Structure formats: C-alpha cells, structure tokens
Tab-separated table of N, CA and C in Angstrom:
chain	number	residue	atom	x	y	z
M	1	MET	N	18.179	174.303	153.290
M	1	MET	CA	18.064	172.983	153.927
M	1	MET	C	19.256	172.617	154.653
M	2	ILE	N	20.479	172.812	154.045
M	2	ILE	CA	21.716	172.483	154.698
M	2	ILE	C	21.859	173.284	155.902
M	3	LEU	N	21.595	174.592	155.906
M	3	LEU	CA	21.651	175.418	157.135
M	3	LEU	C	20.754	174.869	158.232
M	4	LEU	N	19.533	174.459	157.829
M	4	LEU	CA	18.643	173.870	158.809
M	4	LEU	C	19.203	172.659	159.466
M	5	PHE	N	19.812	171.747	158.591
M	5	PHE	CA	20.465	170.571	159.204
M	5	PHE	C	21.534	170.941	160.157
M	6	VAL	N	22.391	171.866	159.811
M	6	VAL	CA	23.454	172.275	160.691
M	6	VAL	C	23.027	172.960	161.977
M	7	ASP	N	21.943	173.745	161.851
M	7	ASP	CA	21.561	174.489	162.958
M	7	ASP	C	20.565	173.765	163.925
M	8	SER	N	20.014	172.685	163.399
M	8	SER	CA	18.922	172.087	164.259
M	8	SER	C	19.190	170.598	164.708
M	9	GLY	N	20.075	169.893	163.882
M	9	GLY	CA	20.263	168.559	164.188
M	9	GLY	C	19.132	167.695	163.805
M	10	MET	N	18.228	168.136	162.995
M	10	MET	CA	17.042	167.342	162.586
M	10	MET	C	17.429	166.173	161.666
M	11	ARG	N	16.575	165.122	161.702
M	11	ARG	CA	16.696	163.944	160.888
M	11	ARG	C	16.164	164.327	159.504
M	12	VAL	N	16.621	163.620	158.509
M	12	VAL	CA	16.209	163.834	157.095
M	12	VAL	C	14.674	163.731	156.973
M	13	GLN	N	14.106	162.756	157.529
M	13	GLN	CA	12.632	162.507	157.491
M	13	GLN	C	11.873	163.660	158.085
M	14	GLU	N	12.413	164.212	159.138
M	14	GLU	CA	11.799	165.352	159.862
M	14	GLU	C	11.810	166.631	158.947
M	15	VAL	N	12.880	166.779	158.277
M	15	VAL	CA	13.000	167.918	157.384
M	15	VAL	C	12.031	167.752	156.216
M	16	CYS	N	12.003	166.546	155.658
M	16	CYS	CA	11.030	166.312	154.591
M	16	CYS	C	9.579	166.633	154.995
M	17	SER	N	9.246	166.256	156.200
M	17	SER	CA	7.776	166.435	156.702
M	17	SER	C	7.487	167.801	157.204
M	18	LEU	N	8.544	168.714	157.238
M	18	LEU	CA	8.377	169.968	157.848
M	18	LEU	C	7.345	170.881	157.060
M	19	ASP	N	6.369	171.388	157.816
M	19	ASP	CA	5.381	172.319	157.222
M	19	ASP	C	5.560	173.689	157.827
M	20	ILE	N	5.149	174.721	157.222
M	20	ILE	CA	5.242	176.054	157.630
M	20	ILE	C	4.606	176.255	158.979
M	21	LEU	N	3.492	175.500	159.249
M	21	LEU	CA	2.784	175.645	160.464
M	21	LEU	C	3.567	175.045	161.693
M	22	ASP	N	4.631	174.225	161.386
M	22	ASP	CA	5.438	173.658	162.493
M	22	ASP	C	6.448	174.785	162.973
M	23	ILE	N	6.606	175.835	162.222
M	23	ILE	CA	7.674	176.820	162.587
M	23	ILE	C	7.049	178.050	163.293
M	24	ASP	N	7.559	178.409	164.421
M	24	ASP	CA	7.080	179.550	165.135
M	24	ASP	C	8.189	180.626	164.908
M	25	PHE	N	7.919	181.618	163.973
M	25	PHE	CA	9.022	182.549	163.648
M	25	PHE	C	9.135	183.563	164.706
M	26	ILE	N	8.228	183.733	165.590
M	26	ILE	CA	8.370	184.756	166.628
M	26	ILE	C	9.377	184.222	167.739
M	27	SER	N	9.169	182.986	168.248
M	27	SER	CA	10.041	182.394	169.174
M	27	SER	C	11.269	181.677	168.513
M	28	ARG	N	11.246	181.601	167.207
M	28	ARG	CA	12.339	181.008	166.413
M	28	ARG	C	12.519	179.474	166.925
M	29	CYS	N	11.454	178.722	166.849
M	29	CYS	CA	11.437	177.327	167.232
M	29	CYS	C	10.658	176.533	166.202
M	30	ILE	N	11.005	175.293	165.994
M	30	ILE	CA	10.233	174.328	165.333
M	30	ILE	C	9.499	173.491	166.392
M	31	ASN	N	8.173	173.467	166.246
M	31	ASN	CA	7.375	172.538	167.159
M	31	ASN	C	7.134	171.382	166.353
M	32	LEU	N	7.949	170.318	166.524
M	32	LEU	CA	7.832	169.113	165.742
M	32	LEU	C	6.796	168.182	166.456
M	33	PRO	N	5.602	167.959	165.772
M	33	PRO	CA	4.598	167.101	166.413
M	33	PRO	C	4.986	165.661	166.502
M	34	GLU	N	4.486	164.896	167.329
M	34	GLU	CA	4.781	163.481	167.621
M	34	GLU	C	4.717	162.696	166.287
M	35	ILE	N	3.805	162.958	165.464
M	35	ILE	CA	3.614	162.158	164.195
M	35	ILE	C	4.791	162.409	163.226
M	36	LYS	N	5.568	163.397	163.334
M	36	LYS	CA	6.724	163.664	162.529
M	36	LYS	C	8.049	163.347	163.074
M	37	ASN	N	7.981	162.748	164.328
M	37	ASN	CA	9.217	162.581	165.104
M	37	ASN	C	9.432	161.070	165.244
M	38	LYS	N	10.692	160.542	165.137
M	38	LYS	CA	10.930	159.168	165.169
M	38	LYS	C	10.525	158.529	166.517
M	39	ASN	N	10.699	159.173	167.590
M	39	ASN	CA	10.311	158.503	168.900
M	39	ASN	C	8.852	158.833	169.322
M	40	ARG	N	8.127	159.477	168.384
M	40	ARG	CA	6.683	159.730	168.614
M	40	ARG	C	6.429	160.545	169.875
M	41	LYS	N	7.243	161.583	170.119
M	41	LYS	CA	7.064	162.549	171.122
M	41	LYS	C	7.228	163.915	170.582
M	42	ASN	N	6.352	164.873	171.002
M	42	ASN	CA	6.546	166.250	170.626
M	42	ASN	C	7.923	166.753	170.932
M	43	ARG	N	8.436	167.558	170.099
M	43	ARG	CA	9.873	168.069	170.332
M	43	ARG	C	9.832	169.519	169.900
M	44	ILE	N	10.625	170.313	170.662
M	44	ILE	CA	10.851	171.726	170.303
M	44	ILE	C	12.363	171.820	169.873
M	45	ILE	N	12.545	172.456	168.690
M	45	ILE	CA	13.835	172.588	168.169
M	45	ILE	C	14.122	174.093	167.942
M	46	PRO	N	14.994	174.677	168.793
M	46	PRO	CA	15.356	176.149	168.551
M	46	PRO	C	16.015	176.382	167.297
M	47	LEU	N	15.866	177.591	166.753
M	47	LEU	CA	16.591	177.987	165.509
M	47	LEU	C	17.306	179.246	165.709
M	48	SER	N	18.399	179.464	164.993
M	48	SER	CA	19.075	180.696	165.035
M	48	SER	C	18.324	181.744	164.263
M	49	ASN	N	18.652	182.990	164.486
M	49	ASN	CA	17.969	184.067	163.691
M	49	ASN	C	18.142	183.873	162.233
M	50	GLU	N	19.297	183.568	161.810
M	50	GLU	CA	19.643	183.310	160.380
M	50	GLU	C	18.826	182.278	159.707
M	51	VAL	N	18.710	181.130	160.353
M	51	VAL	CA	17.952	180.040	159.810
M	51	VAL	C	16.485	180.322	159.778
M	52	SER	N	15.996	180.969	160.877
M	52	SER	CA	14.575	181.340	160.943
M	52	SER	C	14.294	182.336	159.784
M	53	ARG	N	15.111	183.277	159.559
M	53	ARG	CA	14.886	184.253	158.465
M	53	ARG	C	14.912	183.618	157.159
M	54	ARG	N	15.850	182.761	156.894
M	54	ARG	CA	15.957	182.077	155.605
M	54	ARG	C	14.760	181.107	155.327
M	55	LEU	N	14.297	180.436	156.332
M	55	LEU	CA	13.131	179.551	156.167
M	55	LEU	C	11.914	180.404	155.810
M	56	HIS	N	11.803	181.594	156.427
M	56	HIS	CA	10.631	182.472	156.172
M	56	HIS	C	10.732	182.937	154.737
M	57	GLU	N	11.911	183.370	154.261
M	57	GLU	CA	12.162	183.771	152.912
M	57	GLU	C	11.876	182.706	151.906
M	58	LEU	N	12.352	181.463	152.206
M	58	LEU	CA	12.079	180.378	151.304
M	58	LEU	C	10.617	180.114	151.165
M	59	TYR	N	9.895	180.121	152.327
M	59	TYR	CA	8.503	179.800	152.214
M	59	TYR	C	7.749	180.816	151.446
M	60	ASN	N	8.077	182.038	151.690
M	60	ASN	CA	7.390	183.154	150.906
M	60	ASN	C	7.636	183.103	149.459
M	61	GLU	N	8.861	182.649	149.035
M	61	GLU	CA	9.092	182.453	147.634
M	61	GLU	C	8.385	181.261	147.053
M	62	THR	N	8.318	180.229	147.820
M	62	THR	CA	7.626	178.984	147.426
M	62	THR	C	6.130	179.260	147.215
M	63	LYS	N	5.531	180.138	148.131
M	63	LYS	CA	4.112	180.397	148.038
M	63	LYS	C	3.789	181.231	146.818
M	64	LEU	N	4.733	181.895	146.222
M	64	LEU	CA	4.558	182.681	144.930
M	64	LEU	C	4.267	181.681	143.811
M	65	HIS	N	4.789	180.502	143.830
M	65	HIS	CA	4.659	179.483	142.738
M	65	HIS	C	3.811	178.347	143.018
M	66	PHE	N	3.603	177.970	144.276
M	66	PHE	CA	2.935	176.728	144.619
M	66	PHE	C	2.010	176.917	145.769
M	67	ASP	N	0.915	176.163	145.752
M	67	ASP	CA	-0.003	176.157	146.887
M	67	ASP	C	0.241	174.865	147.728
M	68	THR	N	1.177	175.125	148.705
M	68	THR	CA	1.704	174.019	149.580
M	68	THR	C	2.016	174.528	150.949
M	69	GLU	N	1.835	173.725	151.921
M	69	GLU	CA	2.332	174.000	153.326
M	69	GLU	C	3.704	173.526	153.560
M	70	ALA	N	4.173	172.642	152.668
M	70	ALA	CA	5.586	172.062	152.749
M	70	ALA	C	6.643	173.187	152.715
M	71	VAL	N	7.691	173.055	153.500
M	71	VAL	CA	8.775	174.097	153.480
M	71	VAL	C	9.704	173.713	152.350
M	72	PHE	N	10.019	172.443	152.180
M	72	PHE	CA	10.994	172.072	151.125
M	72	PHE	C	10.224	171.294	150.027
M	73	VAL	N	10.283	171.881	148.804
M	73	VAL	CA	9.585	171.295	147.649
M	73	VAL	C	10.517	171.152	146.488
M	74	SER	N	10.130	170.271	145.606
M	74	SER	CA	10.909	170.111	144.323
M	74	SER	C	10.515	171.233	143.343
M	75	ASN	N	11.117	171.209	142.228
M	75	ASN	CA	10.938	172.248	141.180
M	75	ASN	C	9.485	172.157	140.632
M	76	PHE	N	8.736	171.107	140.987
M	76	PHE	CA	7.340	170.979	140.538
M	76	PHE	C	6.398	171.215	141.665
M	77	GLY	N	6.878	171.643	142.804
M	77	GLY	CA	6.024	171.949	143.926
M	77	GLY	C	5.689	170.771	144.841
M	78	GLU	N	6.219	169.624	144.599
M	78	GLU	CA	5.908	168.513	145.407
M	78	GLU	C	6.909	168.369	146.590
M	79	ARG	N	6.382	167.946	147.741
M	79	ARG	CA	7.260	167.859	148.948
M	79	ARG	C	8.498	167.026	148.620
M	80	LEU	N	9.620	167.524	149.070
M	80	LEU	CA	10.889	166.719	148.806
M	80	LEU	C	10.816	165.441	149.596
M	81	THR	N	11.373	164.324	149.052
M	81	THR	CA	11.489	163.105	149.688
M	81	THR	C	12.846	162.954	150.306
M	82	THR	N	13.114	161.910	151.140
M	82	THR	CA	14.408	161.739	151.650
M	82	THR	C	15.361	161.458	150.517
M	83	ASP	N	14.939	160.676	149.428
M	83	ASP	CA	15.859	160.467	148.343
M	83	ASP	C	16.136	161.768	147.626
M	84	GLY	N	15.129	162.634	147.467
M	84	GLY	CA	15.376	163.916	146.845
M	84	GLY	C	16.346	164.757	147.595
M	85	ILE	N	16.295	164.715	148.921
M	85	ILE	CA	17.301	165.560	149.730
M	85	ILE	C	18.609	164.952	149.546
M	86	ARG	N	18.769	163.621	149.624
M	86	ARG	CA	20.122	163.077	149.364
M	86	ARG	C	20.638	163.349	148.028
M	87	THR	N	19.802	163.347	146.993
M	87	THR	CA	20.224	163.628	145.635
M	87	THR	C	20.733	165.095	145.570
M	88	ASN	N	19.947	166.016	146.166
M	88	ASN	CA	20.318	167.417	146.103
M	88	ASN	C	21.670	167.597	146.913
M	89	LEU	N	21.782	166.905	148.046
M	89	LEU	CA	22.979	167.026	148.831
M	89	LEU	C	24.175	166.514	148.142
M	90	ARG	N	24.068	165.466	147.345
M	90	ARG	CA	25.233	164.919	146.570
M	90	ARG	C	25.644	165.978	145.519
M	91	LYS	N	24.610	166.620	144.965
M	91	LYS	CA	24.894	167.574	143.923
M	91	LYS	C	25.720	168.814	144.580
M	92	TYR	N	25.162	169.283	145.758
M	92	TYR	CA	25.828	170.363	146.397
M	92	TYR	C	27.214	170.080	146.867
M	93	VAL	N	27.473	168.855	147.384
M	93	VAL	CA	28.857	168.397	147.824
M	93	VAL	C	29.732	168.386	146.634
M	94	LYS	N	29.343	167.899	145.533
M	94	LYS	CA	30.123	167.838	144.288
M	94	LYS	C	30.498	169.243	143.814
M	95	ARG	N	29.401	170.113	143.815
M	95	ARG	CA	29.585	171.513	143.390
M	95	ARG	C	30.593	172.266	144.232
M	96	ALA	N	30.610	171.899	145.587
M	96	ALA	CA	31.519	172.501	146.460
M	96	ALA	C	32.921	171.977	146.391
M	97	GLY	N	33.150	170.901	145.583
M	97	GLY	CA	34.476	170.346	145.424
M	97	GLY	C	34.941	169.423	146.548
M	98	ILE	N	33.981	168.956	147.321
M	98	ILE	CA	34.269	167.988	148.379
M	98	ILE	C	34.241	166.584	147.799
M	99	ASN	N	35.327	165.884	148.049
M	99	ASN	CA	35.542	164.624	147.468
M	99	ASN	C	35.210	163.456	148.338
M	100	ARG	N	34.263	163.571	149.231
M	100	ARG	CA	33.800	162.506	149.963
M	100	ARG	C	32.325	162.555	150.125
M	101	SER	N	31.721	161.403	150.447
M	101	SER	CA	30.304	161.350	150.675
M	101	SER	C	29.830	161.990	151.952
M	102	ILE	N	28.835	162.784	151.866
M	102	ILE	CA	28.262	163.421	153.079
M	102	ILE	C	26.786	163.105	153.055
M	103	ALA	N	26.281	162.464	154.118
M	103	ALA	CA	24.911	162.065	154.220
M	103	ALA	C	24.160	163.137	155.067
M	104	PRO	N	22.787	163.285	154.958
M	104	PRO	CA	22.132	164.161	155.793
M	104	PRO	C	22.480	163.855	157.379
M	105	HIS	N	22.651	162.595	157.626
M	105	HIS	CA	22.883	162.298	159.104
M	105	HIS	C	24.204	162.858	159.604
M	106	SER	N	25.102	163.135	158.658
M	106	SER	CA	26.483	163.658	158.999
M	106	SER	C	26.185	165.032	159.687
M	107	PHE	N	25.165	165.851	159.197
M	107	PHE	CA	24.960	167.145	159.828
M	107	PHE	C	24.424	167.017	161.189
M	108	ARG	N	23.587	165.912	161.521
M	108	ARG	CA	23.090	165.679	162.807
M	108	ARG	C	24.250	165.426	163.818
M	109	ARG	N	25.177	164.574	163.396
M	109	ARG	CA	26.335	164.329	164.226
M	109	ARG	C	27.155	165.568	164.406
M	110	PHE	N	27.351	166.345	163.387
M	110	PHE	CA	28.111	167.636	163.438
M	110	PHE	C	27.382	168.570	164.452
M	111	PHE	N	26.054	168.697	164.292
M	111	PHE	CA	25.304	169.588	165.239
M	111	PHE	C	25.584	169.164	166.661
M	112	ALA	N	25.506	167.811	167.003
M	112	ALA	CA	25.590	167.338	168.268
M	112	ALA	C	27.014	167.641	168.886
M	113	LYS	N	28.023	167.332	168.016
M	113	LYS	CA	29.478	167.520	168.623
M	113	LYS	C	29.654	168.963	168.764
M	114	GLN	N	29.418	169.793	167.723
M	114	GLN	CA	29.689	171.189	167.861
M	114	GLN	C	28.926	171.852	169.013
M	115	SER	N	27.720	171.474	169.220
M	115	SER	CA	26.864	172.066	170.270
M	115	SER	C	27.555	171.687	171.608
M	116	ALA	N	27.999	170.554	171.763
M	116	ALA	CA	28.715	170.080	173.012
M	116	ALA	C	30.067	170.881	173.143
M	117	LEU	N	30.802	170.967	172.118
M	117	LEU	CA	32.056	171.750	172.125
M	117	LEU	C	31.894	173.166	172.456
M	118	ASN	N	30.745	173.663	172.022
M	118	ASN	CA	30.470	175.101	172.257
M	118	ASN	C	29.801	175.351	173.614
M	119	GLY	N	29.603	174.299	174.450
M	119	GLY	CA	29.223	174.463	175.801
M	119	GLY	C	27.748	174.041	176.121
M	120	MET	N	26.975	173.610	175.157
M	120	MET	CA	25.629	173.063	175.434
M	120	MET	C	25.643	171.940	176.360
M	121	ASP	N	24.802	172.006	177.384
M	121	ASP	CA	24.745	170.875	178.257
M	121	ASP	C	24.171	169.658	177.540
M	122	ILE	N	24.589	168.452	177.997
M	122	ILE	CA	24.130	167.169	177.370
M	122	ILE	C	22.705	166.919	177.442
M	123	PHE	N	22.058	167.419	178.506
M	123	PHE	CA	20.586	167.234	178.664
M	123	PHE	C	19.793	167.986	177.704
M	124	SER	N	20.147	169.325	177.487
M	124	SER	CA	19.513	170.074	176.472
M	124	SER	C	19.693	169.495	175.108
M	125	LEU	N	20.931	169.082	174.796
M	125	LEU	CA	21.269	168.439	173.508
M	125	LEU	C	20.418	167.172	173.318
M	126	GLN	N	20.228	166.381	174.447
M	126	GLN	CA	19.371	165.198	174.258
M	126	GLN	C	17.971	165.537	173.822
M	127	ARG	N	17.449	166.583	174.500
M	127	ARG	CA	16.083	166.953	174.160
M	127	ARG	C	15.902	167.503	172.714
M	128	ILE	N	16.850	168.381	172.337
M	128	ILE	CA	16.773	168.888	170.961
M	128	ILE	C	16.912	167.803	169.986
M	129	LEU	N	17.786	166.812	170.145
M	129	LEU	CA	17.929	165.721	169.236
M	129	LEU	C	16.770	164.698	169.286
M	130	GLY	N	16.034	164.742	170.388
M	130	GLY	CA	14.928	163.844	170.587
M	130	GLY	C	15.349	162.481	170.942
M	131	HIS	N	16.447	162.314	171.617
M	131	HIS	CA	16.868	160.971	172.101
M	131	HIS	C	16.178	160.591	173.400
M	132	ALA	N	15.615	159.360	173.484
M	132	ALA	CA	15.038	158.965	174.655
M	132	ALA	C	15.967	158.529	175.766
M	133	ASP	N	17.167	158.197	175.321
M	133	ASP	CA	18.238	157.761	176.241
M	133	ASP	C	19.455	158.624	176.048
M	134	ILE	N	20.034	159.059	177.137
M	134	ILE	CA	21.243	159.911	177.103
M	134	ILE	C	22.498	159.242	176.528
M	135	THR	N	22.482	157.880	176.659
M	135	THR	CA	23.603	157.108	176.032
M	135	THR	C	23.687	157.349	174.514
M	136	THR	N	22.528	157.431	173.888
M	136	THR	CA	22.450	157.689	172.444
M	136	THR	C	23.082	159.025	172.132
M	137	THR	N	22.798	160.010	172.901
M	137	THR	CA	23.365	161.379	172.738
M	137	THR	C	24.857	161.304	172.876
M	138	ARG	N	25.314	160.569	173.865
M	138	ARG	CA	26.758	160.444	174.164
M	138	ARG	C	27.467	159.892	172.948
M	139	LEU	N	26.776	158.955	172.226
M	139	LEU	CA	27.431	158.308	171.041
M	139	LEU	C	27.710	159.404	169.929
M	140	TYR	N	26.822	160.430	169.855
M	140	TYR	CA	26.943	161.457	168.896
M	140	TYR	C	28.068	162.479	169.166
M	141	VAL	N	28.485	162.454	170.445
M	141	VAL	CA	29.404	163.459	170.886
M	141	VAL	C	30.828	162.786	171.153
M	142	GLN	N	31.261	161.993	170.300
M	142	GLN	CA	32.613	161.368	170.458
M	142	GLN	C	33.734	162.392	170.151
M	143	MET	N	34.521	162.698	171.088
M	143	MET	CA	35.650	163.624	170.939
M	143	MET	C	36.879	162.944	170.445
M	144	ASP	N	37.594	163.541	169.476
M	144	ASP	CA	38.872	162.988	169.078
M	144	ASP	C	39.964	163.688	169.810
M	145	ARG	N	41.182	163.396	169.511
M	145	ARG	CA	42.355	163.918	170.138
M	145	ARG	C	42.405	165.420	170.088
M	146	ASP	N	42.114	166.014	168.967
M	146	ASP	CA	42.214	167.429	168.743
M	146	ASP	C	41.102	168.189	169.564
M	147	ASP	N	39.966	167.518	169.617
M	147	ASP	CA	38.807	168.110	170.530
M	147	ASP	C	39.229	168.143	171.997
M	148	LEU	N	39.826	167.086	172.417
M	148	LEU	CA	40.237	166.952	173.802
M	148	LEU	C	41.302	167.965	174.113
M	149	ILE	N	42.185	168.186	173.300
M	149	ILE	CA	43.289	169.223	173.453
M	149	ILE	C	42.735	170.577	173.480
M	150	TYR	N	41.839	170.886	172.556
M	150	TYR	CA	41.223	172.220	172.514
M	150	TYR	C	40.371	172.455	173.820
M	151	GLN	N	39.601	171.483	174.196
M	151	GLN	CA	38.843	171.627	175.359
M	151	GLN	C	39.648	171.855	176.616
M	152	HIS	N	40.789	171.064	176.662
M	152	HIS	CA	41.678	171.310	177.791
M	152	HIS	C	42.267	172.705	177.835
M	153	ASN	N	42.693	173.129	176.619
M	153	ASN	CA	43.224	174.518	176.525
M	153	ASN	C	42.237	175.541	176.963
M	154	GLN	N	40.952	175.357	176.627
M	154	GLN	CA	39.894	176.260	176.986
M	154	GLN	C	39.600	176.359	178.501
M	155	PHE	N	39.664	175.145	179.133
M	155	PHE	CA	39.164	174.985	180.512
M	155	PHE	C	40.178	174.501	181.441
M	156	SER	N	41.428	174.597	181.137
M	156	SER	CA	42.526	174.127	182.030
M	156	SER	C	42.488	174.885	183.343
M	157	PRO	N	42.320	174.226	184.474
M	157	PRO	CA	42.371	174.993	185.757
M	157	PRO	C	43.614	175.823	185.894
M	158	LEU	N	44.812	175.263	185.620
M	158	LEU	CA	46.000	175.964	185.722
M	158	LEU	C	46.043	177.173	184.743
M	159	GLY	N	45.668	176.979	183.516
M	159	GLY	CA	45.679	177.965	182.544
M	159	GLY	C	44.761	179.124	182.984
M	160	ASN	N	43.656	178.851	183.548
M	160	ASN	CA	42.727	179.883	184.078
M	160	ASN	C	43.320	180.661	185.260
M	161	VAL	N	44.032	179.994	186.126
M	161	VAL	CA	44.664	180.596	187.200
M	161	VAL	C	45.744	181.590	186.694
M	162	ILE	N	46.538	181.070	185.754
M	162	ILE	CA	47.652	181.919	185.239
M	162	ILE	C	47.023	183.051	184.465
M	163	GLN	N	46.007	182.875	183.718
M	163	GLN	CA	45.353	183.936	182.968
M	163	GLN	C	44.793	185.002	183.924
M	164	ASN	N	44.161	184.588	185.004
M	164	ASN	CA	43.612	185.503	186.019
M	164	ASN	C	44.680	186.261	186.693
M	165	GLU	N	45.790	185.533	186.981
M	165	GLU	CA	46.954	186.173	187.671
M	165	GLU	C	47.579	187.317	186.744
M	166	LYS	N	47.638	187.031	185.429
M	166	LYS	CA	48.135	188.056	184.523
M	166	LYS	C	47.181	189.237	184.526
M	167	ALA	N	45.899	188.957	184.487
M	167	ALA	CA	44.897	190.068	184.501
M	167	ALA	C	44.937	190.852	185.671
M	168	LEU	N	45.306	190.286	186.812
M	168	LEU	CA	45.347	191.040	188.080
M	168	LEU	C	46.616	191.814	188.342
M	169	LEU	N	47.767	191.381	187.685
M	169	LEU	CA	49.118	191.909	187.844
M	169	LEU	C	49.126	193.477	187.740
M	170	PRO	N	48.488	194.138	186.729
M	170	PRO	CA	48.486	195.600	186.665
M	170	PRO	C	47.834	196.252	187.857
M	171	ILE	N	46.802	195.648	188.390
M	171	ILE	CA	46.010	196.202	189.509
M	171	ILE	C	46.924	196.068	190.768
M	172	ARG	N	47.535	194.913	190.955
M	172	ARG	CA	48.391	194.732	192.047
M	172	ARG	C	49.591	195.726	192.139
M	173	LYS	N	50.117	195.963	190.960
M	173	LYS	CA	51.256	196.951	190.835
M	173	LYS	C	50.891	198.321	191.275
M	174	ARG	N	49.666	198.691	190.866
M	174	ARG	CA	49.157	200.052	191.312
M	174	ARG	C	48.832	200.101	192.798
M	175	LEU	N	48.512	198.998	193.416
M	175	LEU	CA	48.106	199.028	194.850
M	175	LEU	C	49.395	199.013	195.775
M	176	ARG	N	50.534	198.636	195.201
M	176	ARG	CA	51.783	198.607	195.998
M	176	ARG	C	52.205	199.981	196.276
M	177	PRO	N	52.714	200.308	197.569
M	177	PRO	CA	53.203	201.635	197.857
M	177	PRO	C	54.560	201.989	197.243
C-alpha cells in the first residue's frame, strides 16, 4: 500500500476503492473510473514494474483467503477504509522508528515533488494526479533551498559547457598535429 502511494500519488480514498479490475497488469496502469476519482473524471495512473508485480502478488494471496475484488482488505477480508489505512500507516511509521506523523496525503506530495525533480513535465504530473487546474499541481511541487541548489547543479548552463569541454579535451588533443 505504501509503495502504491509513493509510486502513484493516489489519494487515500482512491486506494481504498481500488479493485483488481481497475488494474491493467499488461500495460502497468490503473484505470481509475470517474466514480472513484475526486474530480469525477476517468484517470490513468501508470505503475512501476515493482508496484505492479507486488499488487498482483497481494491480490493472488488475498484471493486464497477471501472472495473479494478489493485490492486492500482487512484481516477479515473487508475492504480497508480510509481510517483503516491511516491506522495501519501510523503503526508502520512507529515500527520504522519515525518520530513524526505521516499522513497518506504526505505520499501524494512526495510523489509530485519527486516526479518533478526527476524530470516529469508538469502537464503529465497534473494528469496523473487528477488536478483540474495546473495551479493545484504547482502547489504540490514547492521546492526548498536544497532542491533549487540541486536542480541548478544538475542543469547549470555553465556547468554543462565546462563538463562538455572536459569531455572533448582528449579528442582535441589527439587531433592536434
């Protein structure tokens, strides 16, 4: 469940309502129907190989014990609720030795920011998150001082020129008579 939050940026209610039929394991996407989406529009949410594989394993294990289409269920086979997810998350955070509160929505913000830092364009991010307005997406991608410094170091025009110059130096030496 936590891996899904981190990999998809899904809302807690969307994760609660997730059924196995919503997941396309071949194309590694969740096809979230409008009825399960906050803004009432169909949404496609890509998944990594790892999360797709783990969801498939989880569902196969669940089917051994319960007759349900829900992906995330309690120990009694009932669909997890938002409160159930929050309770489980608090338990996992405590078990990991983290001394601060982490809400399911924290993962949504983490997904948005990390996706942007890793180079995802803001328009794709907006569609994955299901935001009707790009300004909402921009609120999720607030960069702090360290993020700005890192991005500058990665994409500095002068840094790239110097790096390219260093890479070409051995070739230029060989071309000189």
